[in-house]
Tab-separated table of N, CA and C in Angstrom:
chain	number	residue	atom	x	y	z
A	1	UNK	N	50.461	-27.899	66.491
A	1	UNK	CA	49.675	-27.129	65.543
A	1	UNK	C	48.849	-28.114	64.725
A	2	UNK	N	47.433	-27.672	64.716
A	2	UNK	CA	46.722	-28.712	64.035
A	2	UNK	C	45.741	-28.249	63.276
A	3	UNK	N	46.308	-27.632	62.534
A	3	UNK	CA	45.160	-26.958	61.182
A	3	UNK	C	45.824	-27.970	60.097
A	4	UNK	N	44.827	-27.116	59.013
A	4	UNK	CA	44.953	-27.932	58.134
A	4	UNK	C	45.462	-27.231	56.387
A	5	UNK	N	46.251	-27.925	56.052
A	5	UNK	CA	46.939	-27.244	54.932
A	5	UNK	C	46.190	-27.297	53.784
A	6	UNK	N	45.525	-26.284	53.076
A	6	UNK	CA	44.919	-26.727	51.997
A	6	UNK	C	45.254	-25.583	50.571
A	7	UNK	N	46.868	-25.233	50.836
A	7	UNK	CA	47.269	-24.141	50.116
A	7	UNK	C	47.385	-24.610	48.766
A	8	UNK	N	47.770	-25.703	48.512
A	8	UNK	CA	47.962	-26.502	47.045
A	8	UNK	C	46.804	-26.968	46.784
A	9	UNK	N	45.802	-27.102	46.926
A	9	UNK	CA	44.555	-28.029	46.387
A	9	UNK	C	43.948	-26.916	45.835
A	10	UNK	N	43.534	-27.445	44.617
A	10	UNK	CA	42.016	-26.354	44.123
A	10	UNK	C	41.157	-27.393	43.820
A	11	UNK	N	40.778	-28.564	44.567
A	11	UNK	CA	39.603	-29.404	44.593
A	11	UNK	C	40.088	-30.299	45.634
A	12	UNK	N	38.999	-30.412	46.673
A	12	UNK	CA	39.264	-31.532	47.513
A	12	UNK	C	38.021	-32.295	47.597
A	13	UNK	N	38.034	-33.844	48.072
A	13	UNK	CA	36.967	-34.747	47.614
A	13	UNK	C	37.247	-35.246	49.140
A	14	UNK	N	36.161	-35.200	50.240
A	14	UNK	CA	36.144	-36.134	51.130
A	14	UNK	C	35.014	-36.668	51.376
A	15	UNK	N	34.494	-37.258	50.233
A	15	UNK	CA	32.832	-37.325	50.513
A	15	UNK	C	33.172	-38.938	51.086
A	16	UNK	N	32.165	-39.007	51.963
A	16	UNK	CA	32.179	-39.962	53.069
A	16	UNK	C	33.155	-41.026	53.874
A	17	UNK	N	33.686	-39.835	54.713
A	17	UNK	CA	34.332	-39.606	55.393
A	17	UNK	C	33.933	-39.707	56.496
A	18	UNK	N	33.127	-39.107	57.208
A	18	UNK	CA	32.209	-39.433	58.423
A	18	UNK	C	33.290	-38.234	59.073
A	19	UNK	N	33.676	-37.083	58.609
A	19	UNK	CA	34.386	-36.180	59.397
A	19	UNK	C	33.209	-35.693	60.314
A	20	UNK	N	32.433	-35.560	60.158
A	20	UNK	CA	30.921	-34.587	61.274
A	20	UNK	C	31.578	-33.399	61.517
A	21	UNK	N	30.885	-32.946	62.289
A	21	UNK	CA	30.856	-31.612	62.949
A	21	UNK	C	32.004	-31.083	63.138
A	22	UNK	N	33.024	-31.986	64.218
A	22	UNK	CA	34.410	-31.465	64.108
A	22	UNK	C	35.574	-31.474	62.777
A	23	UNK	N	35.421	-32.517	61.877
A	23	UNK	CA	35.858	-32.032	60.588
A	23	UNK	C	35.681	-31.142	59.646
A	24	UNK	N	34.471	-31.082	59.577
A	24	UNK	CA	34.325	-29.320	59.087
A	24	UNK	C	34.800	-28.118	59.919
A	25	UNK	N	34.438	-28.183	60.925
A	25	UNK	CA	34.854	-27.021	61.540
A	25	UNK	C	36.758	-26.664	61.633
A	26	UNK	N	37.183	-27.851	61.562
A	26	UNK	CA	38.468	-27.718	61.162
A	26	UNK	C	38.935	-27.423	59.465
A	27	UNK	N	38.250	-27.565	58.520
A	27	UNK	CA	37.786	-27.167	56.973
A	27	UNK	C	37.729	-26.069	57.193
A	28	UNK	N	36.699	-25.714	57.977
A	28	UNK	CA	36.291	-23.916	57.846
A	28	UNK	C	37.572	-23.216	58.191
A	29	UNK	N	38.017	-23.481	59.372
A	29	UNK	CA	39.152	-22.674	59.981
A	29	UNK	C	40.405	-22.544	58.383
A	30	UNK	N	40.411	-23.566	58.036
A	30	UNK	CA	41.331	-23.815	56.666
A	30	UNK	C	40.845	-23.090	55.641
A	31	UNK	N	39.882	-22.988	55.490
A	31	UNK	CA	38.954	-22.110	54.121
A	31	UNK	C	39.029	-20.790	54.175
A	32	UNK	N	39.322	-20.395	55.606
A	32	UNK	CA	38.974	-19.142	55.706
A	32	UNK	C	40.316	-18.079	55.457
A	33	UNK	N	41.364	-18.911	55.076
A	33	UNK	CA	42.704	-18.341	54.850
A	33	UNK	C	43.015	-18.831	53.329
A	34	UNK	N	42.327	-20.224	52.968
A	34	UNK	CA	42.936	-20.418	51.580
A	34	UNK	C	42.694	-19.615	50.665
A	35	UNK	N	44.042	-19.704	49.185
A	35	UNK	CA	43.288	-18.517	47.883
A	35	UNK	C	43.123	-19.826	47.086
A	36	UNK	N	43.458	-20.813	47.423
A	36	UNK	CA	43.213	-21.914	46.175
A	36	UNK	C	42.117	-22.822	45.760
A	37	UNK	N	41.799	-23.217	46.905
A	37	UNK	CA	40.714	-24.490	46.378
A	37	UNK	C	39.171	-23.884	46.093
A	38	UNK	N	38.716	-24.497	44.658
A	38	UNK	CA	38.074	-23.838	43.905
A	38	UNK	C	36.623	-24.730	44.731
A	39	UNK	N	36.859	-26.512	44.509
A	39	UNK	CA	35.581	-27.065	44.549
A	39	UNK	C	35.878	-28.101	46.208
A	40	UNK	N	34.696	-28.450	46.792
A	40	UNK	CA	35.040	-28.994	47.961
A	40	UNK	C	33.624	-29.686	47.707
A	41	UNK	N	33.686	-31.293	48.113
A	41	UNK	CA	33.077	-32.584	48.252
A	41	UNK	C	32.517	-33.117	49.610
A	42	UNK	N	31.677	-32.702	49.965
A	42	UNK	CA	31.645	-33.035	51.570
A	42	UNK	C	30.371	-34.129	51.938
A	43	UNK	N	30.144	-34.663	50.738
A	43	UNK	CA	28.704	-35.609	50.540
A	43	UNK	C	28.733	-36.467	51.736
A	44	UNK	N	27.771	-37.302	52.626
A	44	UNK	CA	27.550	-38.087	53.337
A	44	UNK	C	28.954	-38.437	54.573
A	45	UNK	N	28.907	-37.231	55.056
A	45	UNK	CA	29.681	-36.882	56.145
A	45	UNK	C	29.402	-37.249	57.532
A	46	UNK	N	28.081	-36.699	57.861
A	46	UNK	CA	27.549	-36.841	59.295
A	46	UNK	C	27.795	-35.361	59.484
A	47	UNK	N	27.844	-34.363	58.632
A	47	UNK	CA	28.338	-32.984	59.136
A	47	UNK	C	26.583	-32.524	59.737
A	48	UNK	N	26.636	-31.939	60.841
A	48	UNK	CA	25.140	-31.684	61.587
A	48	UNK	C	25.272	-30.004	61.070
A	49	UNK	N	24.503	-29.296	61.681
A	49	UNK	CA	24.225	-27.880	61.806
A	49	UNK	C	25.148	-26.912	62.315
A	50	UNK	N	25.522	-27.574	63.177
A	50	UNK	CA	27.427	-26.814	63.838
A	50	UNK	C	28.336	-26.822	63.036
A	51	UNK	N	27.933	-27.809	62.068
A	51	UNK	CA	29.459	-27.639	61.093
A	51	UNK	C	29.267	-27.286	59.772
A	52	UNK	N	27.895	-26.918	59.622
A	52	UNK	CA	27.785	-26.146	58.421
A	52	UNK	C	27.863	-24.767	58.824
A	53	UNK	N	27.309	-24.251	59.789
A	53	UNK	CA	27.084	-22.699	60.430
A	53	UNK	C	28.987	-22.397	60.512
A	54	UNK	N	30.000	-23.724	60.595
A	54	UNK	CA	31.135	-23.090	60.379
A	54	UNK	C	31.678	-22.941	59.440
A	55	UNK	N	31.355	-23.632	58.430
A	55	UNK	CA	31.542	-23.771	57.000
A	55	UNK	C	31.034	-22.573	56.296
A	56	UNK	N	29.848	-22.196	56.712
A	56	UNK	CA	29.184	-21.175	56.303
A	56	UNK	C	29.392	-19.710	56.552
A	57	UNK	N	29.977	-19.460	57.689
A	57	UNK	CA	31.166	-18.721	58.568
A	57	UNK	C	32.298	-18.272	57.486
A	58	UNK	N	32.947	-19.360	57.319
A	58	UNK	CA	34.510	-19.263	56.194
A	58	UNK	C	34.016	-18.917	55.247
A	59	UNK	N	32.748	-19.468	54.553
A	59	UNK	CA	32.807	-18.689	53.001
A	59	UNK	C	32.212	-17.142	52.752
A	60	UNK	N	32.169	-16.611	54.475
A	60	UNK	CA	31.903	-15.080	54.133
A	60	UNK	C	33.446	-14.569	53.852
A	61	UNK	N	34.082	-15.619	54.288
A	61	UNK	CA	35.652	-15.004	54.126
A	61	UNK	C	36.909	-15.445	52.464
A	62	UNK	N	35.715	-16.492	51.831
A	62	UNK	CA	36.950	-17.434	51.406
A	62	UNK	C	36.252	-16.702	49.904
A	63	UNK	N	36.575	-16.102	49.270
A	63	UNK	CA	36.271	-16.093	47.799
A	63	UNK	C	36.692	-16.530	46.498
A	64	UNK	N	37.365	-17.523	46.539
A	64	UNK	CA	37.634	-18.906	45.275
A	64	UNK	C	36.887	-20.289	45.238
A	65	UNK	N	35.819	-20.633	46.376
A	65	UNK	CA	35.533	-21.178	46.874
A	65	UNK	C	34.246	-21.444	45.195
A	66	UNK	N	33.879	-22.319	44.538
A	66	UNK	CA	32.814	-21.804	43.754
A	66	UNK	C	31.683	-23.431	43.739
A	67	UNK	N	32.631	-24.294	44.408
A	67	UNK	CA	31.745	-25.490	44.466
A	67	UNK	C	32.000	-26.072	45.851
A	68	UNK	N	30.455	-26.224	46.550
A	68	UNK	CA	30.628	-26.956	47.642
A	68	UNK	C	29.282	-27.621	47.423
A	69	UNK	N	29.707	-29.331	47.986
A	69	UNK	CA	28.941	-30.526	47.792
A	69	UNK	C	28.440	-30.972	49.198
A	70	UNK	N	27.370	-31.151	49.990
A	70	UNK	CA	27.182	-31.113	51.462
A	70	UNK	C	25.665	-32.058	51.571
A	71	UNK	N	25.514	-32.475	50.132
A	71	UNK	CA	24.308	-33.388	49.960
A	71	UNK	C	24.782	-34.717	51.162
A	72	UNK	N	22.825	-35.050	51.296
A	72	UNK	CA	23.335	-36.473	52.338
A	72	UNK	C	24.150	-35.909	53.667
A	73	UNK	N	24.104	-35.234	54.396
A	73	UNK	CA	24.254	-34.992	55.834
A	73	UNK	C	23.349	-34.805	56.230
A	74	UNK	N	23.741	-34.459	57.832
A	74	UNK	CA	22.503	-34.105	58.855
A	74	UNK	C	22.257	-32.428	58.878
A	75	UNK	N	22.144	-31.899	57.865
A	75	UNK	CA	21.951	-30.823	58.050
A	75	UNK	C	20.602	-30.247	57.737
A	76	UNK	N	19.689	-29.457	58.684
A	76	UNK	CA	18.738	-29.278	58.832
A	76	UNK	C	18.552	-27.492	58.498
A	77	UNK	N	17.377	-26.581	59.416
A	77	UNK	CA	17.013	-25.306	58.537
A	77	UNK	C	18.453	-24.441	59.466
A	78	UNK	N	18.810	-24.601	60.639
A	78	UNK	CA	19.556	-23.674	60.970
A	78	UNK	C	20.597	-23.778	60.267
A	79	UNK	N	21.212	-24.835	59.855
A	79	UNK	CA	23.098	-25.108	59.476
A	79	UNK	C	22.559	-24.698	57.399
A	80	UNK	N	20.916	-24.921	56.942
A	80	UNK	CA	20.915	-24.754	55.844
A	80	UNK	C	21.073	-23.265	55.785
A	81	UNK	N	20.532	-22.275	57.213
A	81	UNK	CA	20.507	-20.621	57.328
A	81	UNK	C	21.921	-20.419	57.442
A	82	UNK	N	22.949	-21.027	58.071
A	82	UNK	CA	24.187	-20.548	57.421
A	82	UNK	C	25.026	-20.417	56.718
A	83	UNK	N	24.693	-21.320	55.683
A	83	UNK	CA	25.558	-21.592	54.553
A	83	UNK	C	24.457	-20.409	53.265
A	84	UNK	N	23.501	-20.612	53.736
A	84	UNK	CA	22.705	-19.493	52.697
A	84	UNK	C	22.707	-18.004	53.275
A	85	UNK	N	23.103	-17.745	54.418
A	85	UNK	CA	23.243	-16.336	54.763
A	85	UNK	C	24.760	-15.975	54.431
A	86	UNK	N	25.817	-17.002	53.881
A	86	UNK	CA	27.022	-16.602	53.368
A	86	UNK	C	26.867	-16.440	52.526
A	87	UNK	N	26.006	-16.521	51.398
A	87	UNK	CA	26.433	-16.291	49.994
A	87	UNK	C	25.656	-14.800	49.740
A	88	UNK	N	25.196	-14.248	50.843
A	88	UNK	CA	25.503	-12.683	50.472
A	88	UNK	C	26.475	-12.173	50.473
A	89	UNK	N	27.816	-12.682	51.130
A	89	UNK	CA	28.900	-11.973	50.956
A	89	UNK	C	30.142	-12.747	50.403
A	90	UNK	N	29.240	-14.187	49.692
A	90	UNK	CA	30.297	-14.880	48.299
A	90	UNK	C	29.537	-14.731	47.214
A	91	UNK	N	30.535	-13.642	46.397
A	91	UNK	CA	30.008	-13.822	45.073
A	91	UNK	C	30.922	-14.819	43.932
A	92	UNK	N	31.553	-15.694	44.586
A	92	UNK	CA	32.100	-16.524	43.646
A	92	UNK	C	31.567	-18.007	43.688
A	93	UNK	N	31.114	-17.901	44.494
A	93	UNK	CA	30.232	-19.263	44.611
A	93	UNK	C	28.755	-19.587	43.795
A	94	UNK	N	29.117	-20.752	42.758
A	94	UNK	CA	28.805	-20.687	41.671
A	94	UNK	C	27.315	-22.130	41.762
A	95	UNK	N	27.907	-23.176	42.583
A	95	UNK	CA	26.878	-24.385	42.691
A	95	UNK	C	27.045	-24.581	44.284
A	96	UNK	N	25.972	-25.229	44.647
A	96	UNK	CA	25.658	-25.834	46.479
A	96	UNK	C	25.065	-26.389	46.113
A	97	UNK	N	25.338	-27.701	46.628
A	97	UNK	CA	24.550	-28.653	46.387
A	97	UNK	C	24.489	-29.162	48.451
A	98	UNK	N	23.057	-28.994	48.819
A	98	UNK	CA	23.051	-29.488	49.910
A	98	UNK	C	21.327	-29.993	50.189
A	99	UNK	N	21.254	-31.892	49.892
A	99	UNK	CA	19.680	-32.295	49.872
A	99	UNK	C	20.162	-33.203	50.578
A	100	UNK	N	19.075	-33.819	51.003
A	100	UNK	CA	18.898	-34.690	51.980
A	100	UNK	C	18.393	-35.792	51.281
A	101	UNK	N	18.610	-37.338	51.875
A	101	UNK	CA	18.155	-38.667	51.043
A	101	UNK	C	16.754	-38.121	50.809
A	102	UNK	N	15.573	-37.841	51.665
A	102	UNK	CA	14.310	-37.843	51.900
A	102	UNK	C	14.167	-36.761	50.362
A	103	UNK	N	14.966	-35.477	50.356
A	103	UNK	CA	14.939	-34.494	49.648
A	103	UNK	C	14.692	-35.153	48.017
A	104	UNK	N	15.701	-35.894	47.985
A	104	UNK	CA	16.135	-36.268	46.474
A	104	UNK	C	15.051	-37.402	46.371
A	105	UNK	N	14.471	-37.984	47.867
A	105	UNK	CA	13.242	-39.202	47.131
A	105	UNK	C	12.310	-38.506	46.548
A	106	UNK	N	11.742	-37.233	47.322
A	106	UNK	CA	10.755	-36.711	47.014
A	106	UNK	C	10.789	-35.764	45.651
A	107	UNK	N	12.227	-35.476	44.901
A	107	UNK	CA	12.504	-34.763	43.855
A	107	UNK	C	12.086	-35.933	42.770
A	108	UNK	N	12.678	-37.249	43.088
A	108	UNK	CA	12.579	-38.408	42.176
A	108	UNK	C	10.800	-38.718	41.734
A	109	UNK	N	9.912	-39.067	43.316
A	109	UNK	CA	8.889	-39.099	43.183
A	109	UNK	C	7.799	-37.817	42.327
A	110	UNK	N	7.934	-36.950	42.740
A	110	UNK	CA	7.672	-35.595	41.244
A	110	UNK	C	7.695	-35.601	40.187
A	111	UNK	N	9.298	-36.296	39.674
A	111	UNK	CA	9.319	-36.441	38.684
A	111	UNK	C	8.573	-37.212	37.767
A	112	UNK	N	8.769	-38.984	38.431
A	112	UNK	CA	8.199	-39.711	38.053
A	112	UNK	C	6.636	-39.327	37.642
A	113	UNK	N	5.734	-39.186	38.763
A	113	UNK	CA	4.564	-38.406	38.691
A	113	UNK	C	4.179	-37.316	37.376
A	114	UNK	N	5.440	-36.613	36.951
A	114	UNK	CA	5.065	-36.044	36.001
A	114	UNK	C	4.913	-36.946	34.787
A	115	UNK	N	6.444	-38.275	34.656
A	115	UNK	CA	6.397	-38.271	33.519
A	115	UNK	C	4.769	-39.389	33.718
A	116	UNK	N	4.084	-39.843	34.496
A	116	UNK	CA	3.446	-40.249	34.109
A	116	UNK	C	1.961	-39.546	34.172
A	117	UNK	N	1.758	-38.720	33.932
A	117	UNK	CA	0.339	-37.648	33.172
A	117	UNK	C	0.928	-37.498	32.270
């Protein structure tokens, strides 16, 4: 048996980890039964589009779920369409944080730009 126990945690932190695709998808399978864990850390993983679309999967099911962190992966518009087509049916999910290095240069560069006009 090789799931994963995540009945006691109400925060788990595996940010870079390099779990990818198959570590989430083993997360999801876990999420989709837990009542506990509130916030989940999944920063600079290698998680691609398969393993957000499973991630994204569990939180039509998981409703304590209110922070998930997924910044810095390979996740592109399909794996971003499944994690955003779950939160029609999570209403407890409160922050997502999911940008890309390129994302956050180009948020930085804006900024800058503003403060200088």
């Amino acid at each position: 048996h090789n799931s994963i126990s995540l009945s006691k945690l109400s925060s788990l932190d595996l940010s870079a980890n390099r779990i990818g695709n198959l570590g989430a998808k083993a997360l999801a399978r876990a999420l989709k039964v837990n009542s506990n864990i509130q916030s989940l850390f999944l920063e600079h993983n290698r998680i691609g589009n398969v393993g957000a679309c499973a991630l994204g999967f569990a939180l039509k099911l998981n409703s304590k779920l209110t922070e998930l962190d997924l910044e810095n992966n390979r996740i592109f518009s399909v794996g971003n369409l499944g994690i955003l087509e779950s939160m029609k049916f999570n209403s407890a999910m409160r922050k997502l944080c999911n940008r890309t290095r390129r994302q956050v240069r180009l948020d930085l560069e804006r900024r800058i730009a503003m403060m200088s006009t």
